[in-house]
């Protein structure tokens, strides 16, 4: 008895963790940029990426603690996919071994390794990085944002250039 065929399933369904991390890194960056990983242009999805005043606050002069419906706005305006992407893009990047070019996958989900540093550069050198920081602040994750940036600075130059 192979426990309903699970032994065969475990052997055939394996994904290289480095390749998976690369794909997840690109996915997070695409979601933060466009709100979707779709190649199609859906205007209702594109509005879900990082953007200026993502929670449609009436003024930036108020402290977040003074905005009574802020948590509801965050839940409505920042999708779960966008929250995940904003929080974990660096975790996936650090697990992707971009700097070593390690791990070859089976081709089904491989990403072009050279695309990741270009995407990171584009993200950090654009207003998207400011929108990311605003979103992290609205989600009360500014301390986590600090850790992400510190971890990014510690990456080898080859991982991001």
N, CA and C atoms as an extended XYZ file, in Angstrom:
483
Properties=species:S:1:pos:R:3:atomname:S:1:resname:S:1:resid:I:1 pbc="F F F"
N         0.842       -1.186        0.000 N   UNK     1
C         0.000        0.000        0.000 CA  UNK     1
C         0.882        1.242        0.000 C   UNK     1
N         0.703        2.106       -0.974 N   UNK     2
C         1.498        3.332       -1.082 CA  UNK     2
C         0.738        4.540       -0.543 C   UNK     2
N        -0.146        4.325        0.389 N   UNK     3
C        -0.974        5.393        0.933 CA  UNK     3
C        -1.637        6.168       -0.200 C   UNK     3
N        -2.446        5.441       -0.942 N   UNK     4
C        -3.227        6.020       -2.054 CA  UNK     4
C        -2.355        6.662       -3.117 C   UNK     4
N        -1.192        6.135       -3.361 N   UNK     5
C        -0.340        6.647       -4.430 CA  UNK     5
C         0.471        7.874       -4.069 C   UNK     5
N         0.524        8.258       -2.799 N   UNK     6
C         1.253        9.458       -2.408 CA  UNK     6
C         2.756        9.340       -2.633 C   UNK     6
N         3.303        8.144       -2.562 N   UNK     7
C         4.744        7.977       -2.781 CA  UNK     7
C         5.102        8.392       -4.206 C   UNK     7
N         4.322        7.981       -5.179 N   UNK     8
C         4.577        8.357       -6.570 CA  UNK     8
C         4.385        9.858       -6.757 C   UNK     8
N         3.383       10.419       -6.104 N   UNK     9
C         3.108       11.849       -6.203 CA  UNK     9
C         4.285       12.658       -5.673 C   UNK     9
N         4.827       12.272       -4.546 N   UNK    10
C         5.947       13.010       -3.954 CA  UNK    10
C         7.159       13.024       -4.868 C   UNK    10
N         7.420       11.962       -5.580 N   UNK    11
C         8.586       11.896       -6.445 CA  UNK    11
C         8.404       12.695       -7.731 C   UNK    11
N         7.192       12.782       -8.229 N   UNK    12
C         6.957       13.445       -9.507 CA  UNK    12
C         6.677       14.937       -9.377 C   UNK    12
N         6.307       15.375       -8.225 N   UNK    13
C         5.899       16.769       -8.046 CA  UNK    13
C         6.877       17.502       -7.151 C   UNK    13
N         8.003       17.835       -7.695 N   UNK    14
C         9.021       18.535       -6.932 CA  UNK    14
C         9.395       19.804       -7.679 C   UNK    14
N         9.537       20.884       -6.962 N   UNK    15
C         9.965       22.142       -7.551 CA  UNK    15
C        11.229       22.593       -6.847 C   UNK    15
N        12.205       22.970       -7.626 N   UNK    16
C        13.449       23.480       -7.073 CA  UNK    16
C        13.125       24.741       -6.258 C   UNK    16
N        13.485       24.793       -4.985 N   UNK    17
C        13.139       25.952       -4.151 CA  UNK    17
C        13.749       27.263       -4.651 C   UNK    17
N        14.909       27.204       -5.287 N   UNK    18
C        15.526       28.428       -5.808 CA  UNK    18
C        14.716       28.953       -6.993 C   UNK    18
N        14.302       28.050       -7.872 N   UNK    19
C        13.487       28.446       -9.020 CA  UNK    19
C        12.146       28.987       -8.536 C   UNK    19
N        11.571       28.345       -7.548 N   UNK    20
C        10.317       28.813       -6.980 CA  UNK    20
C        10.486       30.214       -6.383 C   UNK    20
N        11.573       30.433       -5.651 N   UNK    21
C        11.827       31.748       -5.052 CA  UNK    21
C        11.994       32.820       -6.126 C   UNK    21
N        12.651       32.467       -7.232 N   UNK    22
C        12.802       33.420       -8.339 CA  UNK    22
C        11.435       33.789       -8.913 C   UNK    22
N        10.608       32.783       -9.131 N   UNK    23
C         9.274       33.039       -9.664 CA  UNK    23
C         8.438       33.864       -8.701 C   UNK    23
N         8.559       33.574       -7.429 N   UNK    24
C         7.806       34.324       -6.428 CA  UNK    24
C         8.297       35.774       -6.351 C   UNK    24
N         9.602       35.988       -6.481 N   UNK    25
C        10.148       37.340       -6.490 CA  UNK    25
C         9.554       38.137       -7.646 C   UNK    25
N         9.598       37.560       -8.832 N   UNK    26
C         9.050       38.242      -10.002 CA  UNK    26
C         7.551       38.456       -9.837 C   UNK    26
N         6.853       37.464       -9.310 N   UNK    27
C         5.421       37.608       -9.096 CA  UNK    27
C         5.106       38.754       -8.155 C   UNK    27
N         5.840       38.843       -7.058 N   UNK    28
C         5.617       39.934       -6.100 CA  UNK    28
C         5.868       41.290       -6.752 C   UNK    28
N         6.942       41.404       -7.508 N   UNK    29
C         7.256       42.681       -8.161 CA  UNK    29
C         6.200       43.047       -9.201 C   UNK    29
N         5.711       42.054       -9.947 N   UNK    30
C         4.666       42.319      -10.940 CA  UNK    30
C         3.362       42.744      -10.264 C   UNK    30
N         3.010       42.092       -9.175 N   UNK    31
C         1.777       42.443       -8.462 CA  UNK    31
C         1.888       43.844       -7.866 C   UNK    31
N         3.046       44.186       -7.304 N   UNK    32
C         3.197       45.530       -6.760 CA  UNK    32
C         3.136       46.575       -7.869 C   UNK    32
N         3.625       46.238       -9.046 N   UNK    33
C         3.624       47.180      -10.158 CA  UNK    33
C         2.249       47.292      -10.817 C   UNK    33
N         1.640       46.147      -11.145 N   UNK    34
C         0.422       46.150      -11.947 CA  UNK    34
C        -0.818       45.662      -11.215 C   UNK    34
N        -0.633       45.019      -10.081 N   UNK    35
C        -1.768       44.456       -9.369 CA  UNK    35
C        -2.113       43.057       -9.825 C   UNK    35
N        -1.363       42.534      -10.787 N   UNK    36
C        -1.648       41.208      -11.335 CA  UNK    36
C        -0.393       40.643      -11.989 C   UNK    36
N        -0.392       39.332      -12.211 N   UNK    37
C         0.685       38.704      -12.978 CA  UNK    37
C         0.225       38.471      -14.405 C   UNK    37
N        -1.000       38.838      -14.698 N   UNK    38
C        -1.576       38.606      -16.020 CA  UNK    38
C        -0.873       39.449      -17.074 C   UNK    38
N        -0.658       38.875      -18.243 N   UNK    39
C        -0.073       39.615      -19.362 CA  UNK    39
C        -1.128       40.480      -20.042 C   UNK    39
N        -2.393       40.169      -19.778 N   UNK    40
C        -3.484       40.928      -20.382 CA  UNK    40
C        -3.658       42.243      -19.643 C   UNK    40
N        -4.174       43.220      -20.350 N   UNK    41
C        -4.373       44.538      -19.754 CA  UNK    41
C        -5.809       44.682      -19.276 C   UNK    41
N        -6.037       44.406      -18.007 N   UNK    42
C        -7.347       44.595      -17.398 CA  UNK    42
C        -7.282       45.831      -16.521 C   UNK    42
N        -7.983       46.873      -16.915 N   UNK    43
C        -7.880       48.134      -16.180 CA  UNK    43
C        -8.320       48.002      -14.724 C   UNK    43
N        -9.301       47.142      -14.442 N   UNK    44
C        -9.740       47.006      -13.049 CA  UNK    44
C        -8.690       46.318      -12.195 C   UNK    44
N        -7.839       45.487      -12.796 N   UNK    45
C        -6.757       44.849      -12.040 CA  UNK    45
C        -5.576       45.795      -11.885 C   UNK    45
N        -5.291       46.570      -12.911 N   UNK    46
C        -4.129       47.445      -12.864 CA  UNK    46
C        -4.258       48.464      -11.749 C   UNK    46
N        -5.465       48.845      -11.410 N   UNK    47
C        -5.665       49.820      -10.339 CA  UNK    47
C        -5.358       49.225       -8.974 C   UNK    47
N        -5.110       47.938       -8.897 N   UNK    48
C        -4.880       47.303       -7.608 CA  UNK    48
C        -3.415       47.254       -7.222 C   UNK    48
N        -2.507       47.665       -8.092 N   UNK    49
C        -1.094       47.699       -7.743 CA  UNK    49
C        -0.802       48.884       -6.826 C   UNK    49
N         0.465       49.019       -6.453 N   UNK    50
C         0.859       50.158       -5.629 CA  UNK    50
C         0.597       51.441       -6.404 C   UNK    50
N         0.083       52.443       -5.711 N   UNK    51
C        -0.219       53.713       -6.352 CA  UNK    51
C        -0.283       54.815       -5.288 C   UNK    51
N        -0.251       56.040       -5.759 N   UNK    52
C        -0.328       57.192       -4.882 CA  UNK    52
C        -1.654       57.183       -4.129 C   UNK    52
N        -1.605       57.473       -2.838 N   UNK    53
C        -2.782       57.567       -1.979 CA  UNK    53
C        -3.680       56.340       -2.151 C   UNK    53
N        -3.102       55.191       -1.980 N   UNK    54
C        -3.778       53.919       -2.236 CA  UNK    54
C        -5.078       53.752       -1.449 C   UNK    54
N        -5.165       54.360       -0.280 N   UNK    55
C        -6.378       54.239        0.540 CA  UNK    55
C        -7.310       55.439        0.403 C   UNK    55
N        -7.033       56.302       -0.560 N   UNK    56
C        -7.879       57.479       -0.826 CA  UNK    56
C        -8.141       58.309        0.432 C   UNK    56
N        -7.083       58.625        1.128 N   UNK    57
C        -7.203       59.451        2.327 CA  UNK    57
C        -7.438       60.907        1.915 C   UNK    57
N        -8.234       61.616        2.684 N   UNK    58
C        -8.557       63.001        2.337 CA  UNK    58
C        -7.384       63.939        2.563 C   UNK    58
N        -6.488       63.580        3.475 N   UNK    59
C        -5.343       64.426        3.770 CA  UNK    59
C        -4.193       63.578        4.294 C   UNK    59
N        -2.999       63.977        3.938 N   UNK    60
C        -1.819       63.280        4.454 CA  UNK    60
C        -1.315       63.933        5.739 C   UNK    60
N        -2.028       64.925        6.220 N   UNK    61
C        -1.618       65.634        7.424 CA  UNK    61
C        -2.111       64.976        8.703 C   UNK    61
N        -2.945       63.969        8.585 N   UNK    62
C        -3.461       63.275        9.761 CA  UNK    62
C        -2.598       62.062       10.084 C   UNK    62
N        -2.391       61.822       11.355 N   UNK    63
C        -1.690       60.608       11.775 CA  UNK    63
C        -2.571       59.400       11.460 C   UNK    63
N        -1.961       58.293       11.079 N   UNK    64
C        -2.735       57.085       10.770 CA  UNK    64
C        -3.648       56.691       11.924 C   UNK    64
N        -3.180       56.863       13.147 N   UNK    65
C        -3.970       56.498       14.330 CA  UNK    65
C        -5.242       57.341       14.452 C   UNK    65
N        -5.266       58.501       13.808 N   UNK    66
C        -6.431       59.389       13.884 CA  UNK    66
C        -7.464       59.122       12.783 C   UNK    66
N        -7.182       58.199       11.899 N   UNK    67
C        -8.110       57.877       10.808 CA  UNK    67
C        -8.921       56.674       11.257 C   UNK    67
N       -10.197       56.916       11.601 N   UNK    68
C       -10.984       55.876       12.262 CA  UNK    68
C       -11.295       54.667       11.388 C   UNK    68
N       -11.386       54.805       10.093 N   UNK    69
C       -11.709       53.656        9.241 CA  UNK    69
C       -10.494       53.157        8.456 C   UNK    69
N        -9.307       53.448        8.947 N   UNK    70
C        -8.104       53.094        8.197 CA  UNK    70
C        -7.969       51.594        7.976 C   UNK    70
N        -8.190       50.783        8.980 N   UNK    71
C        -8.018       49.334        8.801 CA  UNK    71
C        -9.015       48.790        7.783 C   UNK    71
N       -10.226       49.328        7.756 N   UNK    72
C       -11.211       48.902        6.751 CA  UNK    72
C       -10.767       49.333        5.359 C   UNK    72
N       -10.233       50.533        5.247 N   UNK    73
C        -9.731       51.008        3.950 CA  UNK    73
C        -8.580       50.135        3.461 C   UNK    73
N        -7.680       49.789        4.361 N   UNK    74
C        -6.547       48.940        3.990 CA  UNK    74
C        -7.051       47.596        3.458 C   UNK    74
N        -8.021       47.007        4.134 N   UNK    75
C        -8.569       45.716        3.691 CA  UNK    75
C        -9.225       45.804        2.322 C   UNK    75
N        -9.888       46.922        2.058 N   UNK    76
C       -10.591       47.084        0.786 CA  UNK    76
C        -9.642       47.506       -0.333 C   UNK    76
N        -8.726       48.417       -0.038 N   UNK    77
C        -7.888       49.031       -1.078 CA  UNK    77
C        -6.578       48.302       -1.356 C   UNK    77
N        -6.110       47.511       -0.398 N   UNK    78
C        -4.859       46.765       -0.602 CA  UNK    78
C        -5.228       45.290       -0.585 C   UNK    78
N        -5.227       44.688       -1.769 N   UNK    79
C        -5.662       43.301       -1.909 CA  UNK    79
C        -4.754       42.365       -1.119 C   UNK    79
N        -5.245       41.180       -0.784 N   UNK    80
C        -4.385       40.203       -0.093 CA  UNK    80
C        -3.119       39.892       -0.891 C   UNK    80
N        -3.232       39.814       -2.210 N   UNK    81
C        -2.059       39.532       -3.047 CA  UNK    81
C        -1.042       40.666       -2.957 C   UNK    81
N        -1.544       41.889       -2.955 N   UNK    82
C        -0.652       43.040       -2.858 CA  UNK    82
C        -0.017       43.123       -1.475 C   UNK    82
N        -0.789       42.839       -0.434 N   UNK    83
C        -0.220       42.815        0.924 CA  UNK    83
C         0.904       41.782        1.010 C   UNK    83
N         0.627       40.583        0.508 N   UNK    84
C         1.644       39.520        0.529 CA  UNK    84
C         2.892       39.973       -0.225 C   UNK    84
N         2.686       40.501       -1.412 N   UNK    85
C         3.818       40.914       -2.246 CA  UNK    85
C         4.651       41.990       -1.574 C   UNK    85
N         3.989       42.975       -0.982 N   UNK    86
C         4.700       44.059       -0.305 CA  UNK    86
C         5.504       43.549        0.885 C   UNK    86
N         4.964       42.550        1.570 N   UNK    87
C         5.618       42.025        2.765 CA  UNK    87
C         6.739       41.029        2.476 C   UNK    87
N         6.628       40.266        1.374 N   UNK    88
C         7.529       39.122        1.212 CA  UNK    88
C         8.399       39.112       -0.035 C   UNK    88
N         8.406       40.196       -0.822 N   UNK    89
C         9.250       40.196       -2.017 CA  UNK    89
C        10.724       40.006       -1.667 C   UNK    89
N        11.161       40.631       -0.582 N   UNK    90
C        12.570       40.519       -0.190 CA  UNK    90
C        12.905       39.120        0.310 C   UNK    90
N        11.990       38.494        1.015 N   UNK    91
C        12.209       37.114        1.492 CA  UNK    91
C        12.440       36.191        0.300 C   UNK    91
N        11.604       36.336       -0.722 N   UNK    92
C        11.768       35.500       -1.911 CA  UNK    92
C        13.059       35.837       -2.646 C   UNK    92
N        13.376       37.132       -2.735 N   UNK    93
C        14.618       37.528       -3.400 CA  UNK    93
C        15.824       36.927       -2.691 C   UNK    93
N        15.831       36.970       -1.370 N   UNK    94
C        16.980       36.448       -0.628 CA  UNK    94
C        17.105       34.929       -0.750 C   UNK    94
N        16.007       34.242       -1.059 N   UNK    95
C        16.048       32.793       -1.257 CA  UNK    95
C        16.268       32.392       -2.712 C   UNK    95
N        16.393       33.368       -3.596 N   UNK    96
C        16.428       33.058       -5.027 CA  UNK    96
C        17.823       32.784       -5.572 C   UNK    96
N        18.850       33.031       -4.797 N   UNK    97
C        20.239       32.795       -5.232 CA  UNK    97
C        20.532       33.445       -6.569 C   UNK    97
N        19.980       34.618       -6.797 N   UNK    98
C        20.207       35.330       -8.048 CA  UNK    98
C        21.681       35.594       -8.249 C   UNK    98
N        22.373       35.896       -7.151 N   UNK    99
C        23.786       36.249       -7.275 CA  UNK    99
C        24.652       35.096       -7.758 C   UNK    99
N        24.222       33.859       -7.519 N   UNK   100
C        25.051       32.729       -7.922 CA  UNK   100
C        24.619       32.133       -9.245 C   UNK   100
N        23.414       32.470       -9.706 N   UNK   101
C        22.890       31.866      -10.918 CA  UNK   101
C        22.637       30.387      -10.722 C   UNK   101
N        22.493       29.952       -9.471 N   UNK   102
C        22.358       28.534       -9.155 CA  UNK   102
C        20.992       28.001       -9.531 C   UNK   102
N        20.915       26.722       -9.635 N   UNK   103
C        19.688       25.949       -9.804 CA  UNK   103
C        19.028       26.117      -11.156 C   UNK   103
N        18.987       25.056      -11.855 N   UNK   104
C        18.268       25.002      -13.115 CA  UNK   104
C        17.024       24.179      -12.894 C   UNK   104
N        15.912       24.684      -13.314 N   UNK   105
C        14.656       23.973      -13.156 CA  UNK   105
C        14.342       23.144      -14.376 C   UNK   105
N        13.115       22.643      -14.439 N   UNK   106
C        12.717       21.800      -15.551 CA  UNK   106
C        12.222       22.613      -16.737 C   UNK   106
N        12.215       23.925      -16.618 N   UNK   107
C        11.805       24.784      -17.717 CA  UNK   107
C        10.361       25.228      -17.633 C   UNK   107
N         9.533       24.498      -16.926 N   UNK   108
C         8.110       24.828      -16.896 CA  UNK   108
C         7.847       26.166      -16.218 C   UNK   108
N         8.578       26.478      -15.153 N   UNK   109
C         8.328       27.705      -14.421 CA  UNK   109
C         9.586       28.541      -14.257 C   UNK   109
N        10.619       28.245      -15.030 N   UNK   110
C        11.857       29.006      -14.908 CA  UNK   110
C        11.642       30.448      -15.317 C   UNK   110
N        12.372       31.323      -14.685 N   UNK   111
C        12.335       32.726      -15.057 CA  UNK   111
C        13.718       33.126      -15.518 C   UNK   111
N        13.775       34.157      -16.292 N   UNK   112
C        15.046       34.698      -16.725 CA  UNK   112
C        15.687       35.380      -15.530 C   UNK   112
N        16.784       34.826      -15.048 N   UNK   113
C        17.433       35.330      -13.836 CA  UNK   113
C        17.840       36.789      -14.008 C   UNK   113
N        18.242       37.171      -15.200 N   UNK   114
C        18.682       38.545      -15.414 CA  UNK   114
C        17.529       39.542      -15.314 C   UNK   114
N        16.293       39.076      -15.381 N   UNK   115
C        15.143       39.982      -15.272 CA  UNK   115
C        14.971       40.500      -13.844 C   UNK   115
N        15.366       39.731      -12.867 N   UNK   116
C        15.120       40.115      -11.476 CA  UNK   116
C        15.881       41.384      -11.086 C   UNK   116
N        17.194       41.482      -11.312 N   UNK   117
C        17.871       42.732      -10.936 CA  UNK   117
C        17.305       43.954      -11.661 C   UNK   117
N        16.920       43.795      -12.921 N   UNK   118
C        16.339       44.921      -13.657 CA  UNK   118
C        15.002       45.334      -13.044 C   UNK   118
N        14.200       44.357      -12.651 N   UNK   119
C        12.910       44.663      -12.031 CA  UNK   119
C        13.100       45.333      -10.674 C   UNK   119
N        14.057       44.841       -9.894 N   UNK   120
C        14.352       45.438       -8.584 CA  UNK   120
C        14.823       46.881       -8.771 C   UNK   120
N        15.730       47.083       -9.721 N   UNK   121
C        16.231       48.433       -9.997 CA  UNK   121
C        15.112       49.373      -10.404 C   UNK   121
N        14.252       48.900      -11.273 N   UNK   122
C        13.118       49.707      -11.718 CA  UNK   122
C        12.200       50.051      -10.550 C   UNK   122
N        11.938       49.076       -9.699 N   UNK   123
C        11.085       49.281       -8.531 CA  UNK   123
C        11.684       50.320       -7.588 C   UNK   123
N        12.954       50.170       -7.257 N   UNK   124
C        13.581       51.038       -6.261 CA  UNK   124
C        13.880       52.438       -6.784 C   UNK   124
N        14.017       52.593       -8.101 N   UNK   125
C        14.347       53.897       -8.667 CA  UNK   125
C        13.120       54.641       -9.181 C   UNK   125
N        11.951       54.155       -8.835 N   UNK   126
C        10.724       54.808       -9.293 CA  UNK   126
C         9.864       55.202       -8.090 C   UNK   126
N         8.754       55.835       -8.384 N   UNK   127
C         7.822       56.207       -7.327 CA  UNK   127
C         7.191       54.974       -6.688 C   UNK   127
N         7.280       53.818       -7.335 N   UNK   128
C         6.732       52.587       -6.769 CA  UNK   128
C         7.305       52.324       -5.382 C   UNK   128
N         8.578       52.619       -5.176 N   UNK   129
C         9.181       52.372       -3.862 CA  UNK   129
C         8.549       53.274       -2.793 C   UNK   129
N         8.190       54.488       -3.163 N   UNK   130
C         7.510       55.377       -2.218 CA  UNK   130
C         6.096       54.884       -1.933 C   UNK   130
N         5.422       54.397       -2.974 N   UNK   131
C         4.077       53.850       -2.796 CA  UNK   131
C         4.134       52.591       -1.925 C   UNK   131
N         5.209       51.803       -2.085 N   UNK   132
C         5.410       50.609       -1.253 CA  UNK   132
C         5.553       51.025        0.214 C   UNK   132
N         6.375       52.031        0.457 N   UNK   133
C         6.584       52.495        1.826 CA  UNK   133
C         5.286       53.043        2.422 C   UNK   133
N         4.503       53.767        1.612 N   UNK   134
C         3.205       54.251        2.090 CA  UNK   134
C         2.306       53.072        2.464 C   UNK   134
N         2.263       52.055        1.624 N   UNK   135
C         1.427       50.882        1.896 CA  UNK   135
C         1.880       50.161        3.155 C   UNK   135
N         3.182       50.017        3.312 N   UNK   136
C         3.702       49.367        4.507 CA  UNK   136
C         3.322       50.159        5.757 C   UNK   136
N         3.358       51.470        5.666 N   UNK   137
C         2.969       52.325        6.787 CA  UNK   137
C         1.487       52.147        7.099 C   UNK   137
N         0.655       52.149        6.063 N   UNK   138
C        -0.786       51.985        6.265 CA  UNK   138
C        -1.130       50.627        6.864 C   UNK   138
N        -0.327       49.605        6.536 N   UNK   139
C        -0.543       48.261        7.085 CA  UNK   139
C         0.113       48.101        8.450 C   UNK   139
N         0.635       49.186        9.004 N   UNK   140
C         1.376       49.214       10.272 CA  UNK   140
C         2.570       48.267       10.252 C   UNK   140
N         3.287       48.260        9.135 N   UNK   141
C         4.457       47.404        8.968 CA  UNK   141
C         5.712       48.217        8.658 C   UNK   141
N         5.792       49.440        9.156 N   UNK   142
C         6.944       50.274        8.851 CA  UNK   142
C         8.234       49.684        9.426 C   UNK   142
N         8.171       49.053       10.571 N   UNK   143
C         9.352       48.387       11.128 CA  UNK   143
C         9.799       47.227       10.250 C   UNK   143
N         8.835       46.518        9.703 N   UNK   144
C         9.128       45.416        8.793 CA  UNK   144
C         9.737       45.960        7.500 C   UNK   144
N         9.251       47.116        7.039 N   UNK   145
C         9.810       47.752        5.842 CA  UNK   145
C        11.279       48.100        6.070 C   UNK   145
N        11.567       48.577        7.263 N   UNK   146
C        12.956       48.887        7.615 CA  UNK   146
C        13.831       47.642        7.518 C   UNK   146
N        13.344       46.529        8.046 N   UNK   147
C        14.104       45.269        7.978 CA  UNK   147
C        14.293       44.814        6.534 C   UNK   147
N        13.264       44.959        5.719 N   UNK   148
C        13.365       44.585        4.300 CA  UNK   148
C        14.457       45.403        3.636 C   UNK   148
N        14.465       46.706        3.872 N   UNK   149
C        15.473       47.563        3.248 CA  UNK   149
C        16.873       47.252        3.764 C   UNK   149
N        17.005       46.978        5.052 N   UNK   150
C        18.317       46.598        5.591 CA  UNK   150
C        18.800       45.291        4.980 C   UNK   150
N        17.907       44.326        4.826 N   UNK   151
C        18.283       43.059        4.189 CA  UNK   151
C        18.648       43.261        2.726 C   UNK   151
N        17.956       44.172        2.067 N   UNK   152
C        18.282       44.453        0.669 CA  UNK   152
C        19.688       45.023        0.546 C   UNK   152
N        20.022       45.962        1.418 N   UNK   153
C        21.341       46.590        1.378 CA  UNK   153
C        22.444       45.548        1.603 C   UNK   153
N        22.149       44.510        2.353 N   UNK   154
C        23.142       43.464        2.665 CA  UNK   154
C        23.334       42.459        1.533 C   UNK   154
N        22.462       42.509        0.520 N   UNK   155
C        22.603       41.562       -0.603 CA  UNK   155
C        23.891       41.847       -1.368 C   UNK   155
N        24.475       40.811       -1.960 N   UNK   156
C        25.654       41.049       -2.807 CA  UNK   156
C        25.268       41.920       -3.996 C   UNK   156
N        26.209       42.746       -4.461 N   UNK   157
C        25.950       43.635       -5.599 CA  UNK   157
C        25.453       42.869       -6.824 C   UNK   157
N        25.934       41.671       -7.026 N   UNK   158
C        25.546       40.895       -8.211 CA  UNK   158
C        24.089       40.493       -8.186 C   UNK   158
N        23.462       40.514       -7.026 N   UNK   159
C        22.062       40.142       -6.925 CA  UNK   159
C        21.134       41.233       -7.420 C   UNK   159
N        21.632       42.446       -7.477 N   UNK   160
C        20.774       43.567       -7.828 CA  UNK   160
C        21.333       44.463       -8.916 C   UNK   160
N        22.338       44.001       -9.628 N   UNK   161
C        22.885       44.844      -10.695 CA  UNK   161
C        23.054       44.053      -11.965 C   UNK   161
